[in-house]
PDB file of C-alpha atoms in Angstrom:
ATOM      1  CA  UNK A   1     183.823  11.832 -24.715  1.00  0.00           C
ATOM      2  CA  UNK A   2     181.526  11.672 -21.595  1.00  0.00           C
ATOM      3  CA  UNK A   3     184.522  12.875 -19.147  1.00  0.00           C
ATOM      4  CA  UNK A   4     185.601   9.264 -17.641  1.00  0.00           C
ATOM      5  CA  UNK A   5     188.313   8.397 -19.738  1.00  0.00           C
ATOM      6  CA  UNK A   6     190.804  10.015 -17.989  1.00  0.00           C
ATOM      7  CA  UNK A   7     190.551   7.835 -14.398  1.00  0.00           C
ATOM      8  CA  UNK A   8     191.273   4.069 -15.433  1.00  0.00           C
ATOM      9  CA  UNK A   9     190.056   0.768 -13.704  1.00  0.00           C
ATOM     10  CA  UNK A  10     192.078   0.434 -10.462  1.00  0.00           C
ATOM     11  CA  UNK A  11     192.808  -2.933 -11.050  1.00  0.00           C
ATOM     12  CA  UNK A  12     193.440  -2.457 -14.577  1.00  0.00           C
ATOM     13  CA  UNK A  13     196.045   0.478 -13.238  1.00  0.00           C
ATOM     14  CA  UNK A  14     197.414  -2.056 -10.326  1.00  0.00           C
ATOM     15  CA  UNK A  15     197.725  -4.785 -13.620  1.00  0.00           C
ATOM     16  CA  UNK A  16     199.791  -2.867 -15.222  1.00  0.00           C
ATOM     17  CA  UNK A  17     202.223  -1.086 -12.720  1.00  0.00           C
ATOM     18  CA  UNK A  18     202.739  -5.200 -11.679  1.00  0.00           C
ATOM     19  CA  UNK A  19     203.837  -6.327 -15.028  1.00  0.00           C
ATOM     20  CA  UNK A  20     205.458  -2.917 -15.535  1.00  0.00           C
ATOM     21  CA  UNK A  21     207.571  -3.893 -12.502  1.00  0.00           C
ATOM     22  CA  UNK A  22     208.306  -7.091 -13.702  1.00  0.00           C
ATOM     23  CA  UNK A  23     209.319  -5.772 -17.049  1.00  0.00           C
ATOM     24  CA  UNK A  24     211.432  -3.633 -15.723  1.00  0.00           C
ATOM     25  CA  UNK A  25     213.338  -6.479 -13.374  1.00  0.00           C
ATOM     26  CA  UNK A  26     213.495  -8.761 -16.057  1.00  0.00           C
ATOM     27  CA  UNK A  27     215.198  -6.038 -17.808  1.00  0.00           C
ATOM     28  CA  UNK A  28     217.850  -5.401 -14.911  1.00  0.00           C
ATOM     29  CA  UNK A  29     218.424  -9.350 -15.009  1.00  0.00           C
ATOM     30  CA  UNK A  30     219.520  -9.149 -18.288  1.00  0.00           C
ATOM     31  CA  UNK A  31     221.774  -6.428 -18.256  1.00  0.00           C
ATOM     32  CA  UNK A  32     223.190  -7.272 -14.837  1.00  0.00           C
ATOM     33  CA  UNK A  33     223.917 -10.675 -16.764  1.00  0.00           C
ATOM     34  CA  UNK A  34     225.126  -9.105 -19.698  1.00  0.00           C
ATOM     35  CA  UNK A  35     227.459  -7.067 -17.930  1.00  0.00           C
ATOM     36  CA  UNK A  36     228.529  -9.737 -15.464  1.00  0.00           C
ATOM     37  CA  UNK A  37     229.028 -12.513 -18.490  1.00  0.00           C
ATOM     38  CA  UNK A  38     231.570  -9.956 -19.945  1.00  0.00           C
ATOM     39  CA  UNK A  39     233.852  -8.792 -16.936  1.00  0.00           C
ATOM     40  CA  UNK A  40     233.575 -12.514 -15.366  1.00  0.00           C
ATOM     41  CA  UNK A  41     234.010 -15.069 -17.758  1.00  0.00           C
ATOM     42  CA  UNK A  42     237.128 -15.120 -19.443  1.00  0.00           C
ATOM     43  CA  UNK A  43     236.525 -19.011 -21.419  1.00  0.00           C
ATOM     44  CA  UNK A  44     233.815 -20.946 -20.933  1.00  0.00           C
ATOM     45  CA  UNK A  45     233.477 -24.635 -19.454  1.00  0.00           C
ATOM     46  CA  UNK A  46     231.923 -27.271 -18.167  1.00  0.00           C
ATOM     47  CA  UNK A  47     232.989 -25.737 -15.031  1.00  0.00           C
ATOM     48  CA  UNK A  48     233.436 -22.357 -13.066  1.00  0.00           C
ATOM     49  CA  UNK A  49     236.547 -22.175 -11.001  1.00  0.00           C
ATOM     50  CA  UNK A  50     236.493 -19.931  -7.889  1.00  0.00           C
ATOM     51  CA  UNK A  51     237.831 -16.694  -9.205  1.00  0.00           C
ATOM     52  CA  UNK A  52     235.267 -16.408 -11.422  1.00  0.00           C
ATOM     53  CA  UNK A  53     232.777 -17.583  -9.616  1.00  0.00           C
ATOM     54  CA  UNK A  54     233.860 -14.770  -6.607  1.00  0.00           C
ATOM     55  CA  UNK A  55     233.754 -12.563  -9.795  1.00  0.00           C
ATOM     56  CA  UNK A  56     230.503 -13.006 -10.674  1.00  0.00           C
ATOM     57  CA  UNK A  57     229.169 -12.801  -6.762  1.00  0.00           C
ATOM     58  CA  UNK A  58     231.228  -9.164  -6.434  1.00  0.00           C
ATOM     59  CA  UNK A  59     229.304  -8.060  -9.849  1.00  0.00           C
ATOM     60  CA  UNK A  60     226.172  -8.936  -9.302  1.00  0.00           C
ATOM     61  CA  UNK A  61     226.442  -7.308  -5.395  1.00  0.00           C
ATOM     62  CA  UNK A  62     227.852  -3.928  -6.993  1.00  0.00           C
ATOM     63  CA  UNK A  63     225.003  -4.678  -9.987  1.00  0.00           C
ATOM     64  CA  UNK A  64     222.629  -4.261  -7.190  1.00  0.00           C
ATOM     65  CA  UNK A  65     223.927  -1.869  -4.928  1.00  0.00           C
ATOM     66  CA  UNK A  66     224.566   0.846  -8.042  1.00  0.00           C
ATOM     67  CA  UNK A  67     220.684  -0.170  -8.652  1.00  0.00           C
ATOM     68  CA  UNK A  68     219.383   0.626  -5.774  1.00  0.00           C
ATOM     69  CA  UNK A  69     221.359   3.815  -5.434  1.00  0.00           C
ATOM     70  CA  UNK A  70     219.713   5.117  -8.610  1.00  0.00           C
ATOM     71  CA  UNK A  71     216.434   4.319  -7.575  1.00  0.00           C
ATOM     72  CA  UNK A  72     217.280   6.140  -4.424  1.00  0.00           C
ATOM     73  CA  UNK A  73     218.415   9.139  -6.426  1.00  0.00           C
ATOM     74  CA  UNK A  74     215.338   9.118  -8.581  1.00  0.00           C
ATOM     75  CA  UNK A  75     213.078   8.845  -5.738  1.00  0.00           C
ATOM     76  CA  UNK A  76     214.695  12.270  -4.380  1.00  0.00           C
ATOM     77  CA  UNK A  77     214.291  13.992  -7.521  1.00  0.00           C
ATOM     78  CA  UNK A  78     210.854  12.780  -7.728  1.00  0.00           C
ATOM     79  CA  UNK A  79     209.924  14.001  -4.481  1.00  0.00           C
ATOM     80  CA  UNK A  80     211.264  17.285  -5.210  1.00  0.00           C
ATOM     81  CA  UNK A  81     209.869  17.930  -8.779  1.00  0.00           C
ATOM     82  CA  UNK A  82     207.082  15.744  -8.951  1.00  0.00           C
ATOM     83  CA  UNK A  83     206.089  13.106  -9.654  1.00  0.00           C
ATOM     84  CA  UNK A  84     208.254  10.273 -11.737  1.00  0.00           C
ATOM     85  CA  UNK A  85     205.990   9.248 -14.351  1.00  0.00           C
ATOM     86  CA  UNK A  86     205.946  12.600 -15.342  1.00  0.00           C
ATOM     87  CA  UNK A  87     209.308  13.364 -15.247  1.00  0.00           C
ATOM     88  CA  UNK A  88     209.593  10.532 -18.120  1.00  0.00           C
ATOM     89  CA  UNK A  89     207.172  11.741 -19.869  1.00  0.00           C
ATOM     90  CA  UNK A  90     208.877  15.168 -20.665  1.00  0.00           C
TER      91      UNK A  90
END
């Protein structure tokens, strides 16, 4: 090994932290819908009455807000013990 292997491509780096991201959102739309699908809809139909329409708004707000607290949380504990990606890692 000549030494370089260790320090990456900075675009190749900034490539994958973007579709990182993205795999991670797409994976927080799912759940959030998921998790909605099953409080919200009690029977399915050609159309959603305003209850559980109302439903679905409230769950997807707390969805996000309990999302955003975490991230919060873990970007504390980051700053205090390092950084996150190797936090995961252990």
């Amino acid at each position: 090994m000549d030494g370089q292997g260790a320090t990456a491509d900075p675009q190749l780096q900034q490539f994958i932290e973007v579709e990182s991201q993205k795999q991670r959102f797409q994976q927080l739309v799912h759940q959030m819908t998921e998790v909605c699908w099953e409080k919200c809809m009690d029977k399915p139909g050609p159309k959603m009455d305003s209850r559980t329409e109302m439903c679905f708004v409230n769950c997807v707000e707390r969805f996000i807000d309990s999302s955003q607290f975490i991230l919060n949380r873990l970007e504390q504990t980051q700053r205090g013990r390092g950084s996150f990606s190797e936090t995961m890692a252990d």
